[in-house]
Amino acid sequence: MKYLLEPNDLTIREIDELIEIAKDIIKDKSRYQEAAAHKILATLFFEPSTRTRLSFEAAMLSLGGSVLGFSEASSSSAAKGESVTDTIWTVSCYSDIIAMRHPKEGAPYVAKRRAKVPLINAGDGGHNHPTQTLTDLLTIHREKGRLDGQTIGFVGDLKYGRTVHSLVKAMARYEGTKFVFISPVELRIPDYLKEDLLDVKNIEYKEVTTIEEAIGEVDVLYMTRIQRERFSDPEEYLRLKDSYVLDLKKLENSKPDLTIMHPLPRVNEIAVEVDDDPRAKYFEQVENGKFIRMALILKMLGLENKIERLDKTEIHSVINPNTQDKKDKSNTVVNVHKCNNPRCITTIEQELDHVFYLADEETNTYRCLYCETKAE
Ligand code: CP
């Protein structure tokens, strides 16, 4: 496995295996403390982070490896105008594996072209966040014992929330998944997920505007923050920022075994009174992030079989056969369309061609290869 840019770069079997390894690590962490000795992880964070960067670093240190990197673009030569491509090419000379976060959507697809070592997308703008997805899948698996047959309610900023986009892509691959999207009209999930995935694959979903409309039917309630940094209009952010605040009253009609998740950071969308409720699992989710990243580092470095597992039982998730094919992005046109997404990597990497792929033959829809924005 040379790169992880979006969740569906992994097969279901690979995800099952990562969950198996993470659970084995949880059983007895001490066995893994030298598993990645002498290996170096580079964490390149062009955008702020607490959990993703520190859990990656804690994961590598817990495997006996070392870490280097930067936590803000201003302390790297990006501040002098160095391109993403040159940064990655350079850091490939100093490390065995790279985790990169960038505010521009599609940046990892550009970085991949010059990465000489395994590359992990640690979040690209409002687009994807595949290692948060792995964290979320491990959390759901630990809570429910399986990934199929779940009804998931996503709440909040579903337009800019990259954790939502990635988890929708991932959960759509399991049999019996149903989605409830709870958001203000302005922050509904992007069309590309509805049109290219949910509608064409006949996956059940509905869009509502209040938590109360859906609380009784969901197995997992996935809260998200309204993403201030993605809004071009600050007035719109101020109007929408307090759209949802989950408190114990709103949870009164939930299923007793509801799992409440949040990728964090939270601002005020979950009242602190919920934190000690047995349904609240967002800090368990934080800890799971370290274990699944340990598993991912081992797998991407080809070290996953170095430690004998205590429990050799394999997980075999029940899949939706309609959603197993990988998106075909091979039918492309170059510099015919121009991406109009102000958050796309093409807006800052001047030498990049504007490449669009044929997303739907029937409607002749083309989408940007980097950020998936539809061609005008
Ligand atoms: N969940 C997540 O990505 O958190 P950070 O922004 O703190 O890394």
GROMACS .gro file of N, CA and C in nm, residues 101-207:
model
  321
  101ARG      N    1  -0.126   1.712   0.595
  101ARG     CA    2  -0.254   1.785   0.597
  101ARG      C    3  -0.235   1.917   0.523
  102HIS      N    4  -0.334   1.950   0.438
  102HIS     CA    5  -0.323   2.074   0.360
  102HIS      C    6  -0.462   2.137   0.347
  103PRO      N    7  -0.468   2.271   0.354
  103PRO     CA    8  -0.601   2.334   0.344
  103PRO      C    9  -0.663   2.327   0.205
  104LYS      N   10  -0.580   2.302   0.102
  104LYS     CA   11  -0.635   2.300  -0.034
  104LYS      C   12  -0.682   2.160  -0.072
  105GLU      N   13  -0.801   2.154  -0.133
  105GLU     CA   14  -0.861   2.025  -0.168
  105GLU      C   15  -0.789   1.964  -0.288
  106GLY      N   16  -0.750   1.840  -0.274
  106GLY     CA   17  -0.678   1.772  -0.382
  106GLY      C   18  -0.527   1.780  -0.366
  107ALA      N   19  -0.476   1.852  -0.267
  107ALA     CA   20  -0.330   1.865  -0.249
  107ALA      C   21  -0.261   1.728  -0.243
  108PRO      N   22  -0.317   1.626  -0.175
  108PRO     CA   23  -0.247   1.497  -0.169
  108PRO      C   24  -0.232   1.429  -0.305
  109TYR      N   25  -0.326   1.459  -0.398
  109TYR     CA   26  -0.317   1.397  -0.531
  109TYR      C   27  -0.199   1.455  -0.608
  110VAL      N   28  -0.167   1.581  -0.578
  110VAL     CA   29  -0.050   1.645  -0.638
  110VAL      C   30   0.076   1.591  -0.571
  111ALA      N   31   0.072   1.582  -0.438
  111ALA     CA   32   0.189   1.534  -0.361
  111ALA      C   33   0.227   1.392  -0.403
  112LYS      N   34   0.129   1.311  -0.431
  112LYS     CA   35   0.152   1.169  -0.465
  112LYS      C   36   0.247   1.154  -0.585
  113ARG      N   37   0.242   1.251  -0.675
  113ARG     CA   38   0.322   1.238  -0.798
  113ARG      C   39   0.472   1.235  -0.771
  114ARG      N   40   0.516   1.296  -0.660
  114ARG     CA   41   0.659   1.301  -0.630
  114ARG      C   42   0.693   1.235  -0.498
  115ALA      N   43   0.597   1.168  -0.437
  115ALA     CA   44   0.625   1.100  -0.309
  115ALA      C   45   0.702   0.972  -0.337
  116LYS      N   46   0.818   0.957  -0.277
  116LYS     CA   47   0.900   0.837  -0.297
  116LYS      C   48   0.878   0.736  -0.186
  117VAL      N   49   0.797   0.774  -0.087
  117VAL     CA   50   0.767   0.686   0.027
  117VAL      C   51   0.615   0.686   0.044
  118PRO      N   52   0.558   0.591   0.121
  118PRO     CA   53   0.412   0.590   0.139
  118PRO      C   54   0.359   0.724   0.190
  119LEU      N   55   0.246   0.766   0.133
  119LEU     CA   56   0.189   0.898   0.162
  119LEU      C   57   0.047   0.882   0.216
  120ILE      N   58   0.018   0.952   0.325
  120ILE     CA   59  -0.115   0.947   0.386
  120ILE      C   60  -0.175   1.087   0.387
  121ASN      N   61  -0.300   1.096   0.339
  121ASN     CA   62  -0.372   1.223   0.347
  121ASN      C   63  -0.427   1.238   0.489
  122ALA      N   64  -0.378   1.339   0.560
  122ALA     CA   65  -0.426   1.365   0.697
  122ALA      C   66  -0.533   1.475   0.698
  123GLY      N   67  -0.598   1.495   0.582
  123GLY     CA   68  -0.703   1.595   0.569
  123GLY      C   69  -0.668   1.695   0.461
  124ASP      N   70  -0.755   1.707   0.357
  124ASP     CA   71  -0.732   1.809   0.253
  124ASP      C   72  -0.857   1.897   0.243
  125GLY      N   73  -0.843   2.018   0.295
  125GLY     CA   74  -0.954   2.115   0.291
  125GLY      C   75  -1.083   2.052   0.340
  126GLY      N   76  -1.191   2.080   0.266
  126GLY     CA   77  -1.321   2.023   0.303
  126GLY      C   78  -1.349   1.894   0.227
  127HIS      N   79  -1.246   1.826   0.180
  127HIS     CA   80  -1.263   1.716   0.085
  127HIS      C   81  -1.263   1.580   0.155
  128ASN      N   82  -1.145   1.531   0.198
  128ASN     CA   83  -1.135   1.396   0.255
  128ASN      C   84  -1.050   1.394   0.381
  129HIS      N   85  -1.074   1.293   0.464
  129HIS     CA   86  -0.995   1.274   0.586
  129HIS      C   87  -0.996   1.123   0.617
  130PRO      N   88  -0.923   1.044   0.534
  130PRO     CA   89  -0.939   0.898   0.543
  130PRO      C   90  -0.894   0.836   0.675
  131THR      N   91  -0.796   0.895   0.745
  131THR     CA   92  -0.755   0.830   0.870
  131THR      C   93  -0.854   0.860   0.982
  132GLN      N   94  -0.929   0.973   0.970
  132GLN     CA   95  -1.040   0.993   1.064
  132GLN      C   96  -1.146   0.886   1.037
  133THR      N   97  -1.165   0.855   0.909
  133THR     CA   98  -1.263   0.751   0.874
  133THR      C   99  -1.223   0.617   0.935
  134LEU      N  100  -1.095   0.582   0.927
  134LEU     CA  101  -1.051   0.455   0.987
  134LEU      C  102  -1.075   0.457   1.138
  135THR      N  103  -1.049   0.573   1.199
  135THR     CA  104  -1.077   0.591   1.342
  135THR      C  105  -1.225   0.567   1.370
  136ASP      N  106  -1.310   0.625   1.285
  136ASP     CA  107  -1.455   0.613   1.303
  136ASP      C  108  -1.501   0.469   1.283
  137LEU      N  109  -1.443   0.401   1.183
  137LEU     CA  110  -1.483   0.262   1.157
  137LEU      C  111  -1.441   0.172   1.274
  138LEU      N  112  -1.322   0.195   1.327
  138LEU     CA  113  -1.280   0.115   1.444
  138LEU      C  114  -1.374   0.141   1.562
  139THR      N  115  -1.411   0.267   1.580
  139THR     CA  116  -1.502   0.301   1.692
  139THR      C  117  -1.637   0.232   1.674
  140ILE      N  118  -1.692   0.239   1.553
  140ILE     CA  119  -1.823   0.175   1.529
  140ILE      C  120  -1.809   0.024   1.549
  141HIS      N  121  -1.699  -0.034   1.498
  141HIS     CA  122  -1.682  -0.179   1.511
  141HIS      C  123  -1.670  -0.220   1.658
  142ARG      N  124  -1.598  -0.140   1.737
  142ARG     CA  125  -1.582  -0.174   1.879
  142ARG      C  126  -1.715  -0.159   1.954
  143GLU      N  127  -1.797  -0.062   1.912
  143GLU     CA  128  -1.923  -0.039   1.982
  143GLU      C  129  -2.033  -0.135   1.939
  144LYS      N  130  -2.038  -0.164   1.807
  144LYS     CA  131  -2.151  -0.241   1.753
  144LYS      C  132  -2.114  -0.384   1.718
  145GLY      N  133  -1.984  -0.412   1.710
  145GLY     CA  134  -1.940  -0.547   1.675
  145GLY      C  135  -1.944  -0.575   1.525
  146ARG      N  136  -1.983  -0.475   1.446
  146ARG     CA  137  -1.991  -0.492   1.300
  146ARG      C  138  -2.006  -0.355   1.236
  147LEU      N  139  -1.990  -0.351   1.103
  147LEU     CA  140  -2.002  -0.224   1.032
  147LEU      C  141  -2.125  -0.221   0.941
  148ASP      N  142  -2.184  -0.336   0.912
  148ASP     CA  143  -2.302  -0.338   0.825
  148ASP      C  144  -2.428  -0.309   0.908
  149GLY      N  145  -2.536  -0.276   0.835
  149GLY     CA  146  -2.667  -0.264   0.899
  149GLY      C  147  -2.682  -0.146   0.995
  150GLN      N  148  -2.602  -0.042   0.977
  150GLN     CA  149  -2.611   0.073   1.068
  150GLN      C  150  -2.684   0.190   1.001
  151THR      N  151  -2.766   0.259   1.081
  151THR     CA  152  -2.824   0.385   1.036
  151THR      C  153  -2.747   0.498   1.104
  152ILE      N  154  -2.686   0.582   1.020
  152ILE     CA  155  -2.600   0.687   1.075
  152ILE      C  156  -2.662   0.824   1.049
  153GLY      N  157  -2.674   0.903   1.154
  153GLY     CA  158  -2.720   1.041   1.140
  153GLY      C  159  -2.601   1.134   1.147
  154PHE      N  160  -2.579   1.212   1.042
  154PHE     CA  161  -2.471   1.312   1.041
  154PHE      C  162  -2.534   1.448   1.070
  155VAL      N  163  -2.474   1.521   1.163
  155VAL     CA  164  -2.534   1.648   1.206
  155VAL      C  165  -2.435   1.763   1.189
  156GLY      N  166  -2.483   1.874   1.131
  156GLY     CA  167  -2.402   1.997   1.132
  156GLY      C  168  -2.360   2.042   0.994
  157ASP      N  169  -2.229   2.063   0.979
  157ASP     CA  170  -2.175   2.119   0.855
  157ASP      C  171  -2.139   2.006   0.760
  158LEU      N  172  -2.237   1.963   0.683
  158LEU     CA  173  -2.216   1.848   0.595
  158LEU      C  174  -2.161   1.892   0.460
  159LYS      N  175  -2.157   2.023   0.436
  159LYS     CA  176  -2.103   2.076   0.311
  159LYS      C  177  -1.950   2.075   0.316
  160TYR      N  178  -1.894   2.129   0.425
  160TYR     CA  179  -1.748   2.144   0.433
  160TYR      C  180  -1.683   2.034   0.517
  161GLY      N  181  -1.762   1.950   0.583
  161GLY     CA  182  -1.706   1.853   0.678
  161GLY      C  183  -1.641   1.734   0.608
  162ARG      N  184  -1.507   1.739   0.598
  162ARG     CA  185  -1.438   1.632   0.525
  162ARG      C  186  -1.452   1.497   0.595
  163THR      N  187  -1.467   1.498   0.727
  163THR     CA  188  -1.482   1.369   0.796
  163THR      C  189  -1.614   1.303   0.755
  164VAL      N  190  -1.715   1.388   0.731
  164VAL     CA  191  -1.845   1.336   0.688
  164VAL      C  192  -1.833   1.275   0.548
  165HIS      N  193  -1.769   1.350   0.459
  165HIS     CA  194  -1.759   1.304   0.319
  165HIS      C  195  -1.688   1.168   0.313
  166SER      N  196  -1.579   1.157   0.387
  166SER     CA  197  -1.503   1.032   0.383
  166SER      C  198  -1.580   0.917   0.448
  167LEU      N  199  -1.649   0.946   0.558
  167LEU     CA  200  -1.721   0.836   0.626
  167LEU      C  201  -1.843   0.792   0.544
  168VAL      N  202  -1.906   0.885   0.474
  168VAL     CA  203  -2.018   0.846   0.385
  168VAL      C  204  -1.966   0.752   0.277
  169LYS      N  205  -1.852   0.789   0.214
  169LYS     CA  206  -1.795   0.702   0.109
  169LYS      C  207  -1.765   0.565   0.165
  170ALA      N  208  -1.711   0.561   0.285
  170ALA     CA  209  -1.672   0.432   0.344
  170ALA      C  210  -1.794   0.349   0.385
  171MET      N  211  -1.888   0.410   0.455
  171MET     CA  212  -2.002   0.332   0.507
  171MET      C  213  -2.097   0.288   0.396
  172ALA      N  214  -2.095   0.360   0.282
  172ALA     CA  215  -2.179   0.321   0.169
  172ALA      C  216  -2.140   0.183   0.116
  173ARG      N  217  -2.024   0.135   0.154
  173ARG     CA  218  -1.975   0.007   0.102
  173ARG      C  219  -2.024  -0.112   0.185
  174TYR      N  220  -2.091  -0.084   0.297
  174TYR     CA  221  -2.137  -0.196   0.381
  174TYR      C  222  -2.286  -0.219   0.360
  175GLU      N  223  -2.325  -0.346   0.362
  175GLU     CA  224  -2.465  -0.385   0.338
  175GLU      C  225  -2.557  -0.322   0.444
  176GLY      N  226  -2.667  -0.267   0.397
  176GLY     CA  227  -2.772  -0.221   0.489
  176GLY      C  228  -2.746  -0.086   0.555
  177THR      N  229  -2.644  -0.014   0.509
  177THR     CA  230  -2.622   0.120   0.566
  177THR      C  231  -2.734   0.214   0.522
  178LYS      N  232  -2.781   0.296   0.617
  178LYS     CA  233  -2.877   0.402   0.584
  178LYS      C  234  -2.823   0.533   0.641
  179PHE      N  235  -2.845   0.641   0.569
  179PHE     CA  236  -2.795   0.771   0.614
  179PHE      C  237  -2.911   0.867   0.642
  180VAL      N  238  -2.896   0.946   0.749
  180VAL     CA  239  -2.985   1.060   0.772
  180VAL      C  240  -2.895   1.182   0.782
  181PHE      N  241  -2.914   1.279   0.693
  181PHE     CA  242  -2.830   1.398   0.691
  181PHE      C  243  -2.907   1.513   0.756
  182ILE      N  244  -2.856   1.562   0.867
  182ILE     CA  245  -2.926   1.664   0.946
  182ILE      C  246  -2.842   1.792   0.938
  183SER      N  247  -2.892   1.890   0.864
  183SER     CA  248  -2.813   2.012   0.846
  183SER      C  249  -2.905   2.127   0.805
  184PRO      N  250  -2.855   2.251   0.822
  184PRO     CA  251  -2.927   2.363   0.758
  184PRO      C  252  -2.922   2.344   0.607
  185VAL      N  253  -3.017   2.399   0.535
  185VAL     CA  254  -3.022   2.383   0.389
  185VAL      C  255  -2.890   2.427   0.326
  186GLU      N  256  -2.830   2.535   0.381
  186GLU     CA  257  -2.706   2.591   0.323
  186GLU      C  258  -2.587   2.496   0.338
  187LEU      N  259  -2.595   2.400   0.430
  187LEU     CA  260  -2.478   2.316   0.459
  187LEU      C  261  -2.505   2.169   0.431
  188ARG      N  262  -2.590   2.144   0.331
  188ARG     CA  263  -2.619   2.005   0.293
  188ARG      C  264  -2.498   1.937   0.232
  189ILE      N  265  -2.496   1.804   0.232
  189ILE     CA  266  -2.381   1.733   0.177
  189ILE      C  267  -2.368   1.763   0.026
  190PRO      N  268  -2.244   1.761  -0.025
  190PRO     CA  269  -2.222   1.799  -0.166
  190PRO      C  270  -2.297   1.709  -0.263
  191ASP      N  271  -2.332   1.767  -0.376
  191ASP     CA  272  -2.404   1.694  -0.480
  191ASP      C  273  -2.326   1.571  -0.528
  192TYR      N  274  -2.191   1.583  -0.532
  192TYR     CA  275  -2.117   1.470  -0.590
  192TYR      C  276  -2.139   1.342  -0.510
  193LEU      N  277  -2.164   1.356  -0.380
  193LEU     CA  278  -2.190   1.235  -0.300
  193LEU      C  279  -2.330   1.180  -0.327
  194LYS      N  280  -2.424   1.272  -0.341
  194LYS     CA  281  -2.561   1.226  -0.368
  194LYS      C  282  -2.573   1.172  -0.510
  195GLU      N  283  -2.525   1.252  -0.607
  195GLU     CA  284  -2.547   1.217  -0.748
  195GLU      C  285  -2.461   1.099  -0.793
  196ASP      N  286  -2.333   1.100  -0.752
  196ASP     CA  287  -2.241   0.996  -0.803
  196ASP      C  288  -2.242   0.869  -0.720
  197LEU      N  289  -2.290   0.878  -0.596
  197LEU     CA  290  -2.281   0.761  -0.508
  197LEU      C  291  -2.419   0.714  -0.461
  198LEU      N  292  -2.483   0.795  -0.379
  198LEU     CA  293  -2.603   0.746  -0.311
  198LEU      C  294  -2.718   0.720  -0.408
  199ASP      N  295  -2.741   0.815  -0.500
  199ASP     CA  296  -2.853   0.798  -0.594
  199ASP      C  297  -2.829   0.682  -0.689
  200VAL      N  298  -2.708   0.677  -0.748
  200VAL     CA  299  -2.684   0.574  -0.850
  200VAL      C  300  -2.673   0.435  -0.789
  201LYS      N  301  -2.634   0.427  -0.664
  201LYS     CA  302  -2.618   0.295  -0.600
  201LYS      C  303  -2.739   0.257  -0.515
  202ASN      N  304  -2.846   0.338  -0.523
  202ASN     CA  305  -2.970   0.310  -0.449
  202ASN      C  306  -2.948   0.292  -0.299
  203ILE      N  307  -2.869   0.379  -0.241
  203ILE     CA  308  -2.846   0.373  -0.096
  203ILE      C  309  -2.948   0.465  -0.028
  204GLU      N  310  -3.013   0.411   0.076
  204GLU     CA  311  -3.122   0.485   0.139
  204GLU      C  312  -3.068   0.604   0.219
  205TYR      N  313  -3.122   0.722   0.194
  205TYR     CA  314  -3.086   0.840   0.274
  205TYR      C  315  -3.199   0.939   0.274
  206LYS      N  316  -3.198   1.024   0.376
  206LYS     CA  317  -3.292   1.137   0.374
  206LYS      C  318  -3.223   1.259   0.432
  207GLU      N  319  -3.274   1.376   0.398
  207GLU     CA  320  -3.218   1.502   0.448
  207GLU      C  321  -3.325   1.571   0.532
   0.00000   0.00000   0.00000
